[in-house]
Amino acid sequence: MPPSIDISARTLRELFPAFDQQELADWLVEHMVLKHLETDRFLIQAGGIIRYIPLVLAGSVKVSREGVDGREIFLYYILPGQTCAMTLSTCFKGETSRVTATMQETGSVALFPAPLVHEATRRFPAWQRFVFDSFGHRYDELLQTLESVVFRQLDERLLLYLREKAAALQTRQLHISQQQIANDLNASREVISRLIRQFEQKGILHHARGTIELFSLM
């Protein structure tokens, strides 16, 4: 991260209200490593050793997992004030990462050393609550993803995916290829292309090469 960018315990507590113990916020700032990462930069790679727990300060991170057929399956986004629950779980178990985390947009993250996670859990009730809340939130999201795959038609899943991505990026204009969408939804590019044309005919969005503009986020 550029030298001019820094973070104080007060700013950390504003971004992460769960860190309401001043001692915890001071301790985290003392041990964190701050990084400024560009779009598409890998933060965590599947099969890699978990060295840090990412705390997102700005921007957003896409978390995905590789399916049995080798294709990427989108799981969820990490937004400012959040962390990766699956990385926390892997850290507690002492396993290698089962997910890949990629910067969806340029942003800043605070990397908290994984070897200190057990100490933080032991010493600070606020950290314990943060971890449990993270697990609960991601569990609900993954249930929704499962329900979407099992019970929803692909057109519903596609529209939900586009709206969630737009909300995460806080924009109506997405710069994304149809192949990227197909990869995230584990679908064929031809089917995604056909559904996008149908959405455009219905006035839901406008599509140009590599760009999709949503007319409504609801």
PDB file of C-alpha atoms in Angstrom:
ATOM      1  CA  MET A   1       0.000   0.000   0.000  1.00  0.00           C
ATOM      2  CA  PRO A   2       1.357   3.501  -0.798  1.00  0.00           C
ATOM      3  CA  PRO A   3       3.068   5.134   2.243  1.00  0.00           C
ATOM      4  CA  SER A   4       0.491   7.958   2.318  1.00  0.00           C
ATOM      5  CA  ILE A   5      -2.327   5.475   3.026  1.00  0.00           C
ATOM      6  CA  ASP A   6      -2.733   4.342   6.606  1.00  0.00           C
ATOM      7  CA  ILE A   7      -5.448   3.262   8.996  1.00  0.00           C
ATOM      8  CA  SER A   8      -6.023   4.062  12.634  1.00  0.00           C
ATOM      9  CA  ALA A   9      -7.777   2.019  15.305  1.00  0.00           C
ATOM     10  CA  ARG A  10     -10.633   4.540  15.175  1.00  0.00           C
ATOM     11  CA  THR A  11     -11.070   4.138  11.402  1.00  0.00           C
ATOM     12  CA  LEU A  12     -10.934   0.370  11.749  1.00  0.00           C
ATOM     13  CA  ARG A  13     -13.721   0.464  14.345  1.00  0.00           C
ATOM     14  CA  GLU A  14     -15.823   2.665  12.047  1.00  0.00           C
ATOM     15  CA  LEU A  15     -15.431   0.170   9.195  1.00  0.00           C
ATOM     16  CA  PHE A  16     -15.894  -2.852  11.475  1.00  0.00           C
ATOM     17  CA  PRO A  17     -18.427  -1.921  14.185  1.00  0.00           C
ATOM     18  CA  ALA A  18     -17.976  -5.402  15.687  1.00  0.00           C
ATOM     19  CA  PHE A  19     -14.497  -4.346  16.848  1.00  0.00           C
ATOM     20  CA  ASP A  20     -15.969  -2.299  19.677  1.00  0.00           C
ATOM     21  CA  GLN A  21     -13.172  -3.177  22.086  1.00  0.00           C
ATOM     22  CA  GLN A  22     -10.512  -0.458  21.896  1.00  0.00           C
ATOM     23  CA  GLU A  23      -7.832  -2.916  22.978  1.00  0.00           C
ATOM     24  CA  LEU A  24      -8.787  -5.235  20.102  1.00  0.00           C
ATOM     25  CA  ALA A  25      -8.725  -2.432  17.515  1.00  0.00           C
ATOM     26  CA  ASP A  26      -5.304  -1.254  18.734  1.00  0.00           C
ATOM     27  CA  TRP A  27      -3.968  -4.816  18.690  1.00  0.00           C
ATOM     28  CA  LEU A  28      -5.263  -5.489  15.153  1.00  0.00           C
ATOM     29  CA  VAL A  29      -3.751  -2.285  13.776  1.00  0.00           C
ATOM     30  CA  GLU A  30      -0.438  -3.230  15.371  1.00  0.00           C
ATOM     31  CA  HIS A  31      -0.337  -6.615  13.619  1.00  0.00           C
ATOM     32  CA  MET A  32      -2.119  -6.003  10.301  1.00  0.00           C
ATOM     33  CA  VAL A  33      -0.413  -5.591   6.952  1.00  0.00           C
ATOM     34  CA  LEU A  34      -2.135  -3.066   4.679  1.00  0.00           C
ATOM     35  CA  LYS A  35      -2.309  -3.750   0.948  1.00  0.00           C
ATOM     36  CA  HIS A  36      -3.667  -1.845  -2.042  1.00  0.00           C
ATOM     37  CA  LEU A  37      -4.691  -4.352  -4.731  1.00  0.00           C
ATOM     38  CA  GLU A  38      -5.753  -3.860  -8.344  1.00  0.00           C
ATOM     39  CA  THR A  39      -8.730  -5.481 -10.088  1.00  0.00           C
ATOM     40  CA  ASP A  40      -8.311  -9.211 -10.839  1.00  0.00           C
ATOM     41  CA  ARG A  41      -5.417  -9.554  -8.371  1.00  0.00           C
ATOM     42  CA  PHE A  42      -5.494 -12.863  -6.486  1.00  0.00           C
ATOM     43  CA  LEU A  43      -5.880 -12.467  -2.737  1.00  0.00           C
ATOM     44  CA  ILE A  44      -6.249 -16.175  -1.900  1.00  0.00           C
ATOM     45  CA  GLN A  45      -5.752 -19.145  -4.201  1.00  0.00           C
ATOM     46  CA  ALA A  46      -7.292 -22.596  -3.862  1.00  0.00           C
ATOM     47  CA  GLY A  47      -4.806 -25.096  -2.496  1.00  0.00           C
ATOM     48  CA  GLY A  48      -2.633 -22.381  -1.000  1.00  0.00           C
ATOM     49  CA  ILE A  49      -1.595 -22.007   2.622  1.00  0.00           C
ATOM     50  CA  ILE A  50      -3.655 -19.460   4.579  1.00  0.00           C
ATOM     51  CA  ARG A  51      -1.129 -16.905   5.789  1.00  0.00           C
ATOM     52  CA  TYR A  52      -3.490 -13.982   6.346  1.00  0.00           C
ATOM     53  CA  ILE A  53      -7.172 -13.331   7.054  1.00  0.00           C
ATOM     54  CA  PRO A  54      -8.386 -10.519   4.746  1.00  0.00           C
ATOM     55  CA  LEU A  55     -10.374  -7.646   6.239  1.00  0.00           C
ATOM     56  CA  VAL A  56     -11.776  -5.612   3.325  1.00  0.00           C
ATOM     57  CA  LEU A  57     -11.396  -1.849   3.786  1.00  0.00           C
ATOM     58  CA  ALA A  58     -12.370  -0.630   0.299  1.00  0.00           C
ATOM     59  CA  GLY A  59     -13.407  -2.250  -2.973  1.00  0.00           C
ATOM     60  CA  SER A  60     -14.832  -5.759  -3.141  1.00  0.00           C
ATOM     61  CA  VAL A  61     -13.579  -9.330  -3.433  1.00  0.00           C
ATOM     62  CA  LYS A  62     -15.134 -12.231  -5.354  1.00  0.00           C
ATOM     63  CA  VAL A  63     -14.896 -15.648  -3.712  1.00  0.00           C
ATOM     64  CA  SER A  64     -15.240 -18.741  -5.881  1.00  0.00           C
ATOM     65  CA  ARG A  65     -14.462 -22.445  -5.851  1.00  0.00           C
ATOM     66  CA  GLU A  66     -13.425 -24.822  -8.608  1.00  0.00           C
ATOM     67  CA  GLY A  67     -16.031 -27.452  -9.450  1.00  0.00           C
ATOM     68  CA  VAL A  68     -15.351 -31.132 -10.091  1.00  0.00           C
ATOM     69  CA  ASP A  69     -15.323 -30.414 -13.820  1.00  0.00           C
ATOM     70  CA  GLY A  70     -12.650 -27.750 -13.394  1.00  0.00           C
ATOM     71  CA  ARG A  71     -14.985 -24.812 -13.923  1.00  0.00           C
ATOM     72  CA  GLU A  72     -15.183 -21.916 -11.484  1.00  0.00           C
ATOM     73  CA  ILE A  73     -18.290 -21.648  -9.293  1.00  0.00           C
ATOM     74  CA  PHE A  74     -19.108 -18.236  -7.808  1.00  0.00           C
ATOM     75  CA  LEU A  75     -19.886 -18.283  -4.063  1.00  0.00           C
ATOM     76  CA  TYR A  76     -20.144 -14.729  -2.664  1.00  0.00           C
ATOM     77  CA  TYR A  77     -18.652 -11.241  -2.460  1.00  0.00           C
ATOM     78  CA  ILE A  78     -16.677  -9.758   0.418  1.00  0.00           C
ATOM     79  CA  LEU A  79     -17.520  -6.070   0.898  1.00  0.00           C
ATOM     80  CA  PRO A  80     -15.926  -3.373   3.076  1.00  0.00           C
ATOM     81  CA  GLY A  81     -16.341  -4.235   6.738  1.00  0.00           C
ATOM     82  CA  GLN A  82     -16.398  -7.977   6.022  1.00  0.00           C
ATOM     83  CA  THR A  83     -14.016 -10.921   5.874  1.00  0.00           C
ATOM     84  CA  CYS A  84     -13.949 -14.359   4.253  1.00  0.00           C
ATOM     85  CA  ALA A  85     -15.674 -16.856   6.537  1.00  0.00           C
ATOM     86  CA  MET A  86     -14.401 -19.842   4.557  1.00  0.00           C
ATOM     87  CA  THR A  87     -10.841 -18.610   5.001  1.00  0.00           C
ATOM     88  CA  LEU A  88     -11.448 -18.233   8.737  1.00  0.00           C
ATOM     89  CA  SER A  89     -12.831 -21.771   8.893  1.00  0.00           C
ATOM     90  CA  THR A  90      -9.857 -23.141   6.961  1.00  0.00           C
ATOM     91  CA  CYS A  91      -7.477 -21.284   9.261  1.00  0.00           C
ATOM     92  CA  PHE A  92      -9.089 -22.749  12.401  1.00  0.00           C
ATOM     93  CA  LYS A  93      -8.805 -26.244  10.896  1.00  0.00           C
ATOM     94  CA  GLY A  94      -5.211 -25.780   9.764  1.00  0.00           C
ATOM     95  CA  GLU A  95      -6.093 -26.732   6.185  1.00  0.00           C
ATOM     96  CA  THR A  96      -5.153 -25.289   2.812  1.00  0.00           C
ATOM     97  CA  SER A  97      -7.594 -22.962   1.099  1.00  0.00           C
ATOM     98  CA  ARG A  98     -10.606 -24.470  -0.658  1.00  0.00           C
ATOM     99  CA  VAL A  99     -11.546 -21.187  -2.345  1.00  0.00           C
ATOM    100  CA  THR A 100     -10.057 -18.519  -4.570  1.00  0.00           C
ATOM    101  CA  ALA A 101     -10.529 -14.860  -3.666  1.00  0.00           C
ATOM    102  CA  THR A 102      -9.976 -12.241  -6.376  1.00  0.00           C
ATOM    103  CA  MET A 103     -10.250  -8.463  -6.239  1.00  0.00           C
ATOM    104  CA  GLN A 104     -13.422  -7.581  -8.147  1.00  0.00           C
ATOM    105  CA  GLU A 105     -12.390  -3.926  -8.167  1.00  0.00           C
ATOM    106  CA  THR A 106      -9.349  -1.991  -7.028  1.00  0.00           C
ATOM    107  CA  GLY A 107      -9.382  -1.647  -3.261  1.00  0.00           C
ATOM    108  CA  SER A 108      -7.600  -1.936   0.049  1.00  0.00           C
ATOM    109  CA  VAL A 109      -7.426  -4.835   2.469  1.00  0.00           C
ATOM    110  CA  ALA A 110      -5.962  -5.328   5.910  1.00  0.00           C
ATOM    111  CA  LEU A 111      -4.234  -8.695   6.152  1.00  0.00           C
ATOM    112  CA  PHE A 112      -4.326 -10.151   9.656  1.00  0.00           C
ATOM    113  CA  PRO A 113      -1.720 -12.905  10.252  1.00  0.00           C
ATOM    114  CA  ALA A 114      -3.387 -16.306  10.421  1.00  0.00           C
ATOM    115  CA  PRO A 115      -1.142 -17.567  13.261  1.00  0.00           C
ATOM    116  CA  LEU A 116      -2.702 -14.910  15.524  1.00  0.00           C
ATOM    117  CA  VAL A 117      -6.334 -15.932  14.909  1.00  0.00           C
ATOM    118  CA  HIS A 118      -6.446 -18.343  17.858  1.00  0.00           C
ATOM    119  CA  GLU A 119      -4.951 -15.726  20.165  1.00  0.00           C
ATOM    120  CA  ALA A 120      -7.491 -13.127  19.026  1.00  0.00           C
ATOM    121  CA  THR A 121     -10.311 -15.608  19.633  1.00  0.00           C
ATOM    122  CA  ARG A 122      -9.003 -16.402  23.100  1.00  0.00           C
ATOM    123  CA  ARG A 123      -8.344 -12.817  24.202  1.00  0.00           C
ATOM    124  CA  PHE A 124     -11.117 -10.713  22.676  1.00  0.00           C
ATOM    125  CA  PRO A 125     -14.891 -11.406  22.958  1.00  0.00           C
ATOM    126  CA  ALA A 126     -15.493  -8.821  20.204  1.00  0.00           C
ATOM    127  CA  TRP A 127     -13.366 -10.856  17.793  1.00  0.00           C
ATOM    128  CA  GLN A 128     -15.309 -14.004  18.729  1.00  0.00           C
ATOM    129  CA  ARG A 129     -18.599 -12.260  17.941  1.00  0.00           C
ATOM    130  CA  PHE A 130     -17.202 -10.990  14.640  1.00  0.00           C
ATOM    131  CA  VAL A 131     -16.141 -14.519  13.643  1.00  0.00           C
ATOM    132  CA  PHE A 132     -19.497 -16.071  14.583  1.00  0.00           C
ATOM    133  CA  ASP A 133     -21.412 -13.295  12.793  1.00  0.00           C
ATOM    134  CA  SER A 134     -19.250 -13.847   9.688  1.00  0.00           C
ATOM    135  CA  PHE A 135     -19.975 -17.575   9.751  1.00  0.00           C
ATOM    136  CA  GLY A 136     -23.716 -16.964  10.179  1.00  0.00           C
ATOM    137  CA  HIS A 137     -23.879 -14.379   7.390  1.00  0.00           C
ATOM    138  CA  ARG A 138     -21.990 -16.544   4.880  1.00  0.00           C
ATOM    139  CA  TYR A 139     -23.958 -19.634   5.826  1.00  0.00           C
ATOM    140  CA  ASP A 140     -27.176 -17.785   4.965  1.00  0.00           C
ATOM    141  CA  GLU A 141     -25.661 -16.600   1.672  1.00  0.00           C
ATOM    142  CA  LEU A 142     -24.520 -20.075   0.701  1.00  0.00           C
ATOM    143  CA  LEU A 143     -27.974 -21.459   1.506  1.00  0.00           C
ATOM    144  CA  GLN A 144     -29.469 -18.839  -0.796  1.00  0.00           C
ATOM    145  CA  THR A 145     -26.986 -19.816  -3.498  1.00  0.00           C
ATOM    146  CA  LEU A 146     -27.904 -23.481  -3.105  1.00  0.00           C
ATOM    147  CA  GLU A 147     -31.620 -22.684  -3.222  1.00  0.00           C
ATOM    148  CA  SER A 148     -31.039 -20.574  -6.318  1.00  0.00           C
ATOM    149  CA  VAL A 149     -29.250 -23.424  -8.107  1.00  0.00           C
ATOM    150  CA  VAL A 150     -31.812 -26.054  -7.071  1.00  0.00           C
ATOM    151  CA  PHE A 151     -35.099 -24.165  -7.290  1.00  0.00           C
ATOM    152  CA  ARG A 152     -34.619 -21.237  -9.675  1.00  0.00           C
ATOM    153  CA  GLN A 153     -34.507 -21.206 -13.426  1.00  0.00           C
ATOM    154  CA  LEU A 154     -31.300 -19.966 -15.023  1.00  0.00           C
ATOM    155  CA  ASP A 155     -32.899 -16.678 -16.132  1.00  0.00           C
ATOM    156  CA  GLU A 156     -33.776 -15.875 -12.500  1.00  0.00           C
ATOM    157  CA  ARG A 157     -30.287 -16.821 -11.357  1.00  0.00           C
ATOM    158  CA  LEU A 158     -28.721 -14.658 -14.049  1.00  0.00           C
ATOM    159  CA  LEU A 159     -30.764 -11.599 -13.147  1.00  0.00           C
ATOM    160  CA  LEU A 160     -30.035 -12.061  -9.438  1.00  0.00           C
ATOM    161  CA  TYR A 161     -26.336 -12.471 -10.214  1.00  0.00           C
ATOM    162  CA  LEU A 162     -26.213  -9.256 -12.269  1.00  0.00           C
ATOM    163  CA  ARG A 163     -28.063  -7.260  -9.620  1.00  0.00           C
ATOM    164  CA  GLU A 164     -25.882  -8.576  -6.794  1.00  0.00           C
ATOM    165  CA  LYS A 165     -22.728  -7.766  -8.751  1.00  0.00           C
ATOM    166  CA  ALA A 166     -24.006  -4.274  -9.554  1.00  0.00           C
ATOM    167  CA  ALA A 167     -24.897  -3.700  -5.898  1.00  0.00           C
ATOM    168  CA  ALA A 168     -21.448  -4.888  -4.778  1.00  0.00           C
ATOM    169  CA  LEU A 169     -19.764  -2.503  -7.238  1.00  0.00           C
ATOM    170  CA  GLN A 170     -22.318   0.261  -6.578  1.00  0.00           C
ATOM    171  CA  THR A 171     -22.902   0.826 -10.277  1.00  0.00           C
ATOM    172  CA  ARG A 172     -25.506  -0.035 -12.898  1.00  0.00           C
ATOM    173  CA  GLN A 173     -22.863  -0.517 -15.594  1.00  0.00           C
ATOM    174  CA  LEU A 174     -20.954  -3.798 -15.457  1.00  0.00           C
ATOM    175  CA  HIS A 175     -17.839  -4.413 -17.504  1.00  0.00           C
ATOM    176  CA  ILE A 176     -17.994  -8.169 -17.841  1.00  0.00           C
ATOM    177  CA  SER A 177     -17.974 -10.683 -20.658  1.00  0.00           C
ATOM    178  CA  GLN A 178     -20.657 -13.261 -21.293  1.00  0.00           C
ATOM    179  CA  GLN A 179     -18.018 -15.956 -20.833  1.00  0.00           C
ATOM    180  CA  GLN A 180     -17.188 -14.645 -17.356  1.00  0.00           C
ATOM    181  CA  ILE A 181     -20.876 -14.744 -16.437  1.00  0.00           C
ATOM    182  CA  ALA A 182     -21.210 -18.254 -17.822  1.00  0.00           C
ATOM    183  CA  ASN A 183     -18.208 -19.380 -15.768  1.00  0.00           C
ATOM    184  CA  ASP A 184     -19.626 -17.909 -12.554  1.00  0.00           C
ATOM    185  CA  LEU A 185     -23.036 -19.494 -13.111  1.00  0.00           C
ATOM    186  CA  ASN A 186     -21.638 -22.788 -14.425  1.00  0.00           C
ATOM    187  CA  ALA A 187     -23.595 -22.365 -17.649  1.00  0.00           C
ATOM    188  CA  SER A 188     -22.783 -22.213 -21.363  1.00  0.00           C
ATOM    189  CA  ARG A 189     -21.943 -18.870 -22.979  1.00  0.00           C
ATOM    190  CA  GLU A 190     -24.551 -19.478 -25.701  1.00  0.00           C
ATOM    191  CA  VAL A 191     -27.372 -19.805 -23.154  1.00  0.00           C
ATOM    192  CA  ILE A 192     -26.209 -16.709 -21.254  1.00  0.00           C
ATOM    193  CA  SER A 193     -26.076 -14.767 -24.520  1.00  0.00           C
ATOM    194  CA  ARG A 194     -29.634 -15.784 -25.380  1.00  0.00           C
ATOM    195  CA  LEU A 195     -30.963 -14.812 -21.952  1.00  0.00           C
ATOM    196  CA  ILE A 196     -29.218 -11.434 -22.064  1.00  0.00           C
ATOM    197  CA  ARG A 197     -30.859 -10.732 -25.443  1.00  0.00           C
ATOM    198  CA  GLN A 198     -34.225 -11.622 -23.927  1.00  0.00           C
ATOM    199  CA  PHE A 199     -33.619  -9.271 -20.975  1.00  0.00           C
ATOM    200  CA  GLU A 200     -32.677  -6.507 -23.404  1.00  0.00           C
ATOM    201  CA  GLN A 201     -35.896  -7.033 -25.382  1.00  0.00           C
ATOM    202  CA  LYS A 202     -37.859  -6.737 -22.122  1.00  0.00           C
ATOM    203  CA  GLY A 203     -36.154  -3.445 -21.274  1.00  0.00           C
ATOM    204  CA  ILE A 204     -34.360  -4.832 -18.216  1.00  0.00           C
ATOM    205  CA  LEU A 205     -30.864  -3.998 -19.447  1.00  0.00           C
ATOM    206  CA  HIS A 206     -28.775  -2.762 -22.351  1.00  0.00           C
ATOM    207  CA  HIS A 207     -25.937  -4.882 -23.660  1.00  0.00           C
ATOM    208  CA  ALA A 208     -22.906  -3.859 -25.669  1.00  0.00           C
ATOM    209  CA  ARG A 209     -19.649  -5.734 -26.193  1.00  0.00           C
ATOM    210  CA  GLY A 210     -18.187  -6.409 -22.757  1.00  0.00           C
ATOM    211  CA  THR A 211     -20.655  -4.113 -21.007  1.00  0.00           C
ATOM    212  CA  ILE A 212     -24.085  -4.583 -19.430  1.00  0.00           C
ATOM    213  CA  GLU A 213     -26.111  -1.661 -18.120  1.00  0.00           C
ATOM    214  CA  LEU A 214     -28.966  -2.481 -15.778  1.00  0.00           C
ATOM    215  CA  PHE A 215     -31.953  -0.161 -15.831  1.00  0.00           C
ATOM    216  CA  SER A 216     -33.066  -1.245 -12.370  1.00  0.00           C
ATOM    217  CA  LEU A 217     -31.368  -2.942  -9.409  1.00  0.00           C
ATOM    218  CA  MET A 218     -34.673  -4.275  -8.079  1.00  0.00           C
TER     219      MET A 218
END
